Amino acid sequence: MERNSHILRIKKQHSIYYSYFRRFHRNYTIYRPHEKTMSQTSDGDGLLIPISKHDNIQGTIDAQTILVKYGDYQCLSCGEVHRMIQEIQQQIQLCFVFRHYPRIHIHFQAQKAAEAAEAAAAQNKFWQMHNLLFENQYALNNGHLLEYANEIQLDINRFLQDMTGHVHAERVAQNIQGGIQSGVSNTPALFINGVRYWDAWDTERLLAAILDQRLRQHAS
């Protein structure tokens, strides 16, 4: 009798989740930032939007190196750079900032993945969701996002309400706009102490560029 009651509770819960996500899928809107004039944008070499309390930050902002990444959870190159940065974080101390730049014209699940990460951030679990999204880039549909939310023990009702209501879409749009102002047009895009990294996506080269920026900072 107790087992049957447990099964009924699970079925009821899944029915509620399914209803939420049907609404989410039906009402889903792609958010696009307003275009800026050329005078409001960078030449692509400098970060124009300073780090703030609204950013998702690992480490402290007084670190010698601040590495800012504009990324897209469905972009495979972003996934490779994610792993590179994790390797570098094992070797040196730095402040890492992730900003969203979903390329919605080619990655159709990137926007909602970004919103899912921000919904997790609202419950102080951004980095847990961030890592899961990059570890599962081929599995970003609604059901998978719900699984990840469960895995990191989010308040599921709150998560679903945030997703269906696009509560964090404006935050994602602000990140995109900031990227455009700093000359970002593709992903991944990295800035080391405010300077754009243009070299190859290679752990050793990125680490060398970070150390070089530190030397330049000390010399100036």
PDB file of C-alpha atoms in Angstrom:
ATOM      1  CA  MET A   1       0.000   0.000   0.000  1.00  0.00           C
ATOM      2  CA  GLU A   2       2.838   2.370   0.910  1.00  0.00           C
ATOM      3  CA  ARG A   3       4.654   1.507  -2.339  1.00  0.00           C
ATOM      4  CA  ASN A   4       1.548   2.233  -4.436  1.00  0.00           C
ATOM      5  CA  SER A   5       1.134   5.582  -2.670  1.00  0.00           C
ATOM      6  CA  HIS A   6       4.776   6.470  -3.442  1.00  0.00           C
ATOM      7  CA  ILE A   7       4.301   5.617  -7.146  1.00  0.00           C
ATOM      8  CA  LEU A   8       1.171   7.793  -7.309  1.00  0.00           C
ATOM      9  CA  ARG A   9       3.078  10.746  -5.790  1.00  0.00           C
ATOM     10  CA  ILE A  10       5.859  10.367  -8.392  1.00  0.00           C
ATOM     11  CA  LYS A  11       3.343  10.221 -11.245  1.00  0.00           C
ATOM     12  CA  LYS A  12       1.557  13.316  -9.964  1.00  0.00           C
ATOM     13  CA  GLN A  13       4.868  15.198  -9.620  1.00  0.00           C
ATOM     14  CA  HIS A  14       5.949  14.296 -13.156  1.00  0.00           C
ATOM     15  CA  SER A  15       2.537  15.341 -14.465  1.00  0.00           C
ATOM     16  CA  ILE A  16       3.045  18.801 -12.899  1.00  0.00           C
ATOM     17  CA  TYR A  17       6.564  19.077 -14.400  1.00  0.00           C
ATOM     18  CA  TYR A  18       5.283  18.039 -17.824  1.00  0.00           C
ATOM     19  CA  SER A  19       2.533  20.662 -17.663  1.00  0.00           C
ATOM     20  CA  TYR A  20       5.076  23.373 -16.784  1.00  0.00           C
ATOM     21  CA  PHE A  21       7.393  22.443 -19.629  1.00  0.00           C
ATOM     22  CA  ARG A  22       4.579  22.273 -22.173  1.00  0.00           C
ATOM     23  CA  ARG A  23       3.858  25.907 -21.281  1.00  0.00           C
ATOM     24  CA  PHE A  24       7.568  26.708 -21.395  1.00  0.00           C
ATOM     25  CA  HIS A  25       7.971  25.211 -24.883  1.00  0.00           C
ATOM     26  CA  ARG A  26       4.777  26.809 -26.250  1.00  0.00           C
ATOM     27  CA  ASN A  27       5.528  30.296 -24.929  1.00  0.00           C
ATOM     28  CA  TYR A  28       9.270  30.261 -25.515  1.00  0.00           C
ATOM     29  CA  THR A  29      10.565  33.481 -27.032  1.00  0.00           C
ATOM     30  CA  ILE A  30      14.075  34.201 -28.230  1.00  0.00           C
ATOM     31  CA  TYR A  31      15.361  37.396 -26.675  1.00  0.00           C
ATOM     32  CA  ARG A  32      17.478  39.628 -28.867  1.00  0.00           C
ATOM     33  CA  PRO A  33      19.381  42.677 -27.611  1.00  0.00           C
ATOM     34  CA  HIS A  34      18.966  46.042 -29.278  1.00  0.00           C
ATOM     35  CA  GLU A  35      21.664  46.982 -31.764  1.00  0.00           C
ATOM     36  CA  LYS A  36      24.243  49.552 -30.724  1.00  0.00           C
ATOM     37  CA  THR A  37      25.816  52.212 -32.873  1.00  0.00           C
ATOM     38  CA  MET A  38      29.489  51.915 -33.801  1.00  0.00           C
ATOM     39  CA  SER A  39      30.441  54.668 -31.341  1.00  0.00           C
ATOM     40  CA  GLN A  40      29.163  52.481 -28.483  1.00  0.00           C
ATOM     41  CA  THR A  41      31.253  49.437 -29.375  1.00  0.00           C
ATOM     42  CA  SER A  42      34.865  48.380 -28.884  1.00  0.00           C
ATOM     43  CA  ASP A  43      37.302  47.599 -31.679  1.00  0.00           C
ATOM     44  CA  GLY A  44      37.280  44.023 -30.352  1.00  0.00           C
ATOM     45  CA  ASP A  45      40.488  44.198 -28.296  1.00  0.00           C
ATOM     46  CA  GLY A  46      39.178  45.578 -25.013  1.00  0.00           C
ATOM     47  CA  LEU A  47      36.534  44.665 -22.469  1.00  0.00           C
ATOM     48  CA  LEU A  48      34.173  47.615 -22.069  1.00  0.00           C
ATOM     49  CA  ILE A  49      31.843  46.234 -19.399  1.00  0.00           C
ATOM     50  CA  PRO A  50      33.601  46.152 -15.990  1.00  0.00           C
ATOM     51  CA  ILE A  51      33.185  43.277 -13.554  1.00  0.00           C
ATOM     52  CA  SER A  52      30.279  43.823 -11.148  1.00  0.00           C
ATOM     53  CA  LYS A  53      28.399  42.076  -8.360  1.00  0.00           C
ATOM     54  CA  HIS A  54      25.902  40.893 -10.980  1.00  0.00           C
ATOM     55  CA  ASP A  55      28.530  38.719 -12.687  1.00  0.00           C
ATOM     56  CA  ASN A  56      29.029  35.027 -12.042  1.00  0.00           C
ATOM     57  CA  ILE A  57      32.497  34.960 -10.479  1.00  0.00           C
ATOM     58  CA  GLN A  58      34.917  32.263  -9.324  1.00  0.00           C
ATOM     59  CA  GLY A  59      37.734  33.605  -7.171  1.00  0.00           C
ATOM     60  CA  THR A  60      38.206  37.162  -5.937  1.00  0.00           C
ATOM     61  CA  ILE A  61      38.162  40.299  -8.067  1.00  0.00           C
ATOM     62  CA  ASP A  62      41.435  41.488  -6.523  1.00  0.00           C
ATOM     63  CA  ALA A  63      43.288  38.532  -8.099  1.00  0.00           C
ATOM     64  CA  GLN A  64      46.306  39.255 -10.320  1.00  0.00           C
ATOM     65  CA  THR A  65      44.437  37.867 -13.305  1.00  0.00           C
ATOM     66  CA  ILE A  66      40.791  38.351 -14.225  1.00  0.00           C
ATOM     67  CA  LEU A  67      39.707  36.054 -17.042  1.00  0.00           C
ATOM     68  CA  VAL A  68      36.349  36.849 -18.629  1.00  0.00           C
ATOM     69  CA  LYS A  69      34.690  34.384 -20.964  1.00  0.00           C
ATOM     70  CA  TYR A  70      31.703  35.029 -23.217  1.00  0.00           C
ATOM     71  CA  GLY A  71      30.279  31.599 -23.947  1.00  0.00           C
ATOM     72  CA  ASP A  72      27.450  29.506 -25.336  1.00  0.00           C
ATOM     73  CA  TYR A  73      26.533  26.212 -23.669  1.00  0.00           C
ATOM     74  CA  GLN A  74      25.830  24.514 -27.002  1.00  0.00           C
ATOM     75  CA  CYS A  75      29.081  25.683 -28.632  1.00  0.00           C
ATOM     76  CA  LEU A  76      31.575  22.795 -28.752  1.00  0.00           C
ATOM     77  CA  SER A  77      34.588  25.117 -28.794  1.00  0.00           C
ATOM     78  CA  CYS A  78      33.234  26.725 -25.621  1.00  0.00           C
ATOM     79  CA  GLY A  79      33.147  23.253 -24.089  1.00  0.00           C
ATOM     80  CA  GLU A  80      36.802  22.719 -24.972  1.00  0.00           C
ATOM     81  CA  VAL A  81      37.760  26.096 -23.490  1.00  0.00           C
ATOM     82  CA  HIS A  82      35.726  25.255 -20.377  1.00  0.00           C
ATOM     83  CA  ARG A  83      37.981  22.239 -19.815  1.00  0.00           C
ATOM     84  CA  MET A  84      41.107  24.300 -20.573  1.00  0.00           C
ATOM     85  CA  ILE A  85      40.166  26.894 -17.965  1.00  0.00           C
ATOM     86  CA  GLN A  86      39.508  24.178 -15.394  1.00  0.00           C
ATOM     87  CA  GLU A  87      43.030  22.823 -16.019  1.00  0.00           C
ATOM     88  CA  ILE A  88      44.554  26.285 -15.644  1.00  0.00           C
ATOM     89  CA  GLN A  89      42.607  26.899 -12.423  1.00  0.00           C
ATOM     90  CA  GLN A  90      44.379  23.859 -10.996  1.00  0.00           C
ATOM     91  CA  GLN A  91      47.751  25.503 -11.707  1.00  0.00           C
ATOM     92  CA  ILE A  92      47.343  29.183 -10.850  1.00  0.00           C
ATOM     93  CA  GLN A  93      44.996  31.453  -8.945  1.00  0.00           C
ATOM     94  CA  LEU A  94      42.772  33.697 -11.006  1.00  0.00           C
ATOM     95  CA  CYS A  95      39.392  35.342 -11.001  1.00  0.00           C
ATOM     96  CA  PHE A  96      37.141  33.730 -13.611  1.00  0.00           C
ATOM     97  CA  VAL A  97      33.982  35.419 -14.871  1.00  0.00           C
ATOM     98  CA  PHE A  98      31.477  33.734 -17.184  1.00  0.00           C
ATOM     99  CA  ARG A  99      29.086  35.799 -19.297  1.00  0.00           C
ATOM    100  CA  HIS A 100      26.403  34.427 -21.571  1.00  0.00           C
ATOM    101  CA  TYR A 101      26.568  34.811 -25.329  1.00  0.00           C
ATOM    102  CA  PRO A 102      24.130  32.244 -26.776  1.00  0.00           C
ATOM    103  CA  ARG A 103      24.368  32.167 -30.565  1.00  0.00           C
ATOM    104  CA  ILE A 104      20.679  31.592 -31.028  1.00  0.00           C
ATOM    105  CA  HIS A 105      20.737  31.574 -34.829  1.00  0.00           C
ATOM    106  CA  ILE A 106      22.690  28.279 -34.878  1.00  0.00           C
ATOM    107  CA  HIS A 107      22.312  26.889 -31.338  1.00  0.00           C
ATOM    108  CA  PHE A 108      18.611  26.614 -30.655  1.00  0.00           C
ATOM    109  CA  GLN A 109      18.921  25.340 -27.080  1.00  0.00           C
ATOM    110  CA  ALA A 110      21.622  27.775 -25.956  1.00  0.00           C
ATOM    111  CA  GLN A 111      19.245  30.521 -24.765  1.00  0.00           C
ATOM    112  CA  LYS A 112      17.214  28.315 -22.459  1.00  0.00           C
ATOM    113  CA  ALA A 113      20.415  26.674 -21.179  1.00  0.00           C
ATOM    114  CA  ALA A 114      21.716  30.142 -20.270  1.00  0.00           C
ATOM    115  CA  GLU A 115      18.432  30.936 -18.514  1.00  0.00           C
ATOM    116  CA  ALA A 116      18.677  27.613 -16.643  1.00  0.00           C
ATOM    117  CA  ALA A 117      22.154  28.562 -15.423  1.00  0.00           C
ATOM    118  CA  GLU A 118      20.825  31.901 -14.178  1.00  0.00           C
ATOM    119  CA  ALA A 119      17.855  30.179 -12.530  1.00  0.00           C
ATOM    120  CA  ALA A 120      20.412  28.050 -10.678  1.00  0.00           C
ATOM    121  CA  ALA A 121      22.387  31.208  -9.820  1.00  0.00           C
ATOM    122  CA  ALA A 122      19.259  32.606  -8.175  1.00  0.00           C
ATOM    123  CA  GLN A 123      19.525  29.633  -5.800  1.00  0.00           C
ATOM    124  CA  ASN A 124      23.317  30.078  -5.333  1.00  0.00           C
ATOM    125  CA  LYS A 125      24.183  27.096  -7.551  1.00  0.00           C
ATOM    126  CA  PHE A 126      25.329  28.713 -10.790  1.00  0.00           C
ATOM    127  CA  TRP A 127      28.655  26.891 -11.060  1.00  0.00           C
ATOM    128  CA  GLN A 128      27.136  23.477 -10.388  1.00  0.00           C
ATOM    129  CA  MET A 129      24.659  24.004 -13.249  1.00  0.00           C
ATOM    130  CA  HIS A 130      27.323  25.655 -15.423  1.00  0.00           C
ATOM    131  CA  ASN A 131      29.558  22.581 -15.171  1.00  0.00           C
ATOM    132  CA  LEU A 132      26.715  20.156 -15.877  1.00  0.00           C
ATOM    133  CA  LEU A 133      25.661  22.090 -18.984  1.00  0.00           C
ATOM    134  CA  PHE A 134      29.166  21.994 -20.439  1.00  0.00           C
ATOM    135  CA  GLU A 135      29.594  18.339 -19.497  1.00  0.00           C
ATOM    136  CA  ASN A 136      26.347  17.474 -21.321  1.00  0.00           C
ATOM    137  CA  GLN A 137      26.339  19.734 -24.374  1.00  0.00           C
ATOM    138  CA  TYR A 138      24.400  17.246 -26.483  1.00  0.00           C
ATOM    139  CA  ALA A 139      21.638  16.981 -23.874  1.00  0.00           C
ATOM    140  CA  LEU A 140      20.127  20.430 -23.309  1.00  0.00           C
ATOM    141  CA  ASN A 141      16.439  19.917 -23.959  1.00  0.00           C
ATOM    142  CA  ASN A 142      13.761  20.741 -21.393  1.00  0.00           C
ATOM    143  CA  GLY A 143      13.754  17.319 -19.785  1.00  0.00           C
ATOM    144  CA  HIS A 144      17.527  17.320 -19.394  1.00  0.00           C
ATOM    145  CA  LEU A 145      17.539  20.791 -17.830  1.00  0.00           C
ATOM    146  CA  LEU A 146      15.006  19.544 -15.305  1.00  0.00           C
ATOM    147  CA  GLU A 147      17.199  16.519 -14.564  1.00  0.00           C
ATOM    148  CA  TYR A 148      20.187  18.772 -13.888  1.00  0.00           C
ATOM    149  CA  ALA A 149      18.112  20.991 -11.632  1.00  0.00           C
ATOM    150  CA  ASN A 150      17.112  17.890  -9.675  1.00  0.00           C
ATOM    151  CA  GLU A 151      20.695  16.630  -9.581  1.00  0.00           C
ATOM    152  CA  ILE A 152      22.002  19.801  -7.923  1.00  0.00           C
ATOM    153  CA  GLN A 153      18.980  19.861  -5.607  1.00  0.00           C
ATOM    154  CA  LEU A 154      17.358  23.082  -6.711  1.00  0.00           C
ATOM    155  CA  ASP A 155      13.902  24.076  -5.530  1.00  0.00           C
ATOM    156  CA  ILE A 156      12.188  22.593  -8.590  1.00  0.00           C
ATOM    157  CA  ASN A 157       8.992  24.617  -8.385  1.00  0.00           C
ATOM    158  CA  ARG A 158      10.990  27.841  -8.256  1.00  0.00           C
ATOM    159  CA  PHE A 159      13.232  26.662 -11.120  1.00  0.00           C
ATOM    160  CA  LEU A 160      10.242  25.845 -13.310  1.00  0.00           C
ATOM    161  CA  GLN A 161       8.544  29.137 -12.522  1.00  0.00           C
ATOM    162  CA  ASP A 162      11.737  31.026 -13.422  1.00  0.00           C
ATOM    163  CA  MET A 163      12.046  29.125 -16.690  1.00  0.00           C
ATOM    164  CA  THR A 164       8.418  29.421 -17.800  1.00  0.00           C
ATOM    165  CA  GLY A 165       8.345  33.099 -16.840  1.00  0.00           C
ATOM    166  CA  HIS A 166      11.714  33.887 -18.510  1.00  0.00           C
ATOM    167  CA  VAL A 167      12.698  35.567 -15.264  1.00  0.00           C
ATOM    168  CA  HIS A 168      16.397  35.628 -16.196  1.00  0.00           C
ATOM    169  CA  ALA A 169      16.122  36.296 -19.932  1.00  0.00           C
ATOM    170  CA  GLU A 170      16.884  39.982 -19.482  1.00  0.00           C
ATOM    171  CA  ARG A 171      20.077  39.145 -17.599  1.00  0.00           C
ATOM    172  CA  VAL A 172      21.201  36.937 -20.499  1.00  0.00           C
ATOM    173  CA  ALA A 173      20.322  39.729 -22.947  1.00  0.00           C
ATOM    174  CA  GLN A 174      22.429  42.184 -20.911  1.00  0.00           C
ATOM    175  CA  ASN A 175      25.404  39.828 -21.173  1.00  0.00           C
ATOM    176  CA  ILE A 176      24.936  39.584 -24.925  1.00  0.00           C
ATOM    177  CA  GLN A 177      24.722  43.355 -25.255  1.00  0.00           C
ATOM    178  CA  GLY A 178      27.867  43.797 -23.174  1.00  0.00           C
ATOM    179  CA  GLY A 179      29.634  41.312 -25.427  1.00  0.00           C
ATOM    180  CA  ILE A 180      28.580  43.200 -28.540  1.00  0.00           C
ATOM    181  CA  GLN A 181      29.871  46.444 -27.023  1.00  0.00           C
ATOM    182  CA  SER A 182      33.227  44.744 -26.416  1.00  0.00           C
ATOM    183  CA  GLY A 183      33.439  43.521 -30.012  1.00  0.00           C
ATOM    184  CA  VAL A 184      32.300  39.947 -29.430  1.00  0.00           C
ATOM    185  CA  SER A 185      30.633  38.362 -32.447  1.00  0.00           C
ATOM    186  CA  ASN A 186      31.541  34.701 -31.979  1.00  0.00           C
ATOM    187  CA  THR A 187      32.188  32.245 -29.173  1.00  0.00           C
ATOM    188  CA  PRO A 188      34.209  31.519 -27.218  1.00  0.00           C
ATOM    189  CA  ALA A 189      35.623  34.991 -26.521  1.00  0.00           C
ATOM    190  CA  LEU A 190      38.172  35.528 -23.755  1.00  0.00           C
ATOM    191  CA  PHE A 191      39.548  38.670 -22.136  1.00  0.00           C
ATOM    192  CA  ILE A 192      42.636  38.563 -19.903  1.00  0.00           C
ATOM    193  CA  ASN A 193      42.721  41.590 -17.601  1.00  0.00           C
ATOM    194  CA  GLY A 194      40.484  43.379 -20.074  1.00  0.00           C
ATOM    195  CA  VAL A 195      42.545  42.485 -23.167  1.00  0.00           C
ATOM    196  CA  ARG A 196      41.119  40.154 -25.839  1.00  0.00           C
ATOM    197  CA  TYR A 197      42.851  36.793 -26.270  1.00  0.00           C
ATOM    198  CA  TRP A 198      43.254  35.977 -29.957  1.00  0.00           C
ATOM    199  CA  ASP A 199      45.651  33.010 -29.910  1.00  0.00           C
ATOM    200  CA  ALA A 200      44.879  29.310 -30.407  1.00  0.00           C
ATOM    201  CA  TRP A 201      42.519  27.375 -28.139  1.00  0.00           C
ATOM    202  CA  ASP A 202      45.337  25.535 -26.417  1.00  0.00           C
ATOM    203  CA  THR A 203      45.900  25.206 -22.664  1.00  0.00           C
ATOM    204  CA  GLU A 204      49.626  25.993 -22.792  1.00  0.00           C
ATOM    205  CA  ARG A 205      49.156  29.042 -25.013  1.00  0.00           C
ATOM    206  CA  LEU A 206      46.334  30.421 -22.913  1.00  0.00           C
ATOM    207  CA  LEU A 207      48.346  29.920 -19.730  1.00  0.00           C
ATOM    208  CA  ALA A 208      51.343  31.628 -21.365  1.00  0.00           C
ATOM    209  CA  ALA A 209      49.138  34.579 -22.363  1.00  0.00           C
ATOM    210  CA  ILE A 210      47.838  34.877 -18.782  1.00  0.00           C
ATOM    211  CA  LEU A 211      51.372  34.857 -17.354  1.00  0.00           C
ATOM    212  CA  ASP A 212      52.490  37.380 -19.980  1.00  0.00           C
ATOM    213  CA  GLN A 213      49.658  39.732 -18.981  1.00  0.00           C
ATOM    214  CA  ARG A 214      50.787  39.451 -15.365  1.00  0.00           C
ATOM    215  CA  LEU A 215      54.334  40.447 -16.324  1.00  0.00           C
ATOM    216  CA  ARG A 216      53.059  43.396 -18.356  1.00  0.00           C
ATOM    217  CA  GLN A 217      50.943  44.511 -15.415  1.00  0.00           C
ATOM    218  CA  HIS A 218      53.935  44.384 -13.052  1.00  0.00           C
ATOM    219  CA  ALA A 219      56.119  46.256 -15.544  1.00  0.00           C
ATOM    220  CA  SER A 220      53.631  49.085 -16.048  1.00  0.00           C
TER     221      SER A 220
END
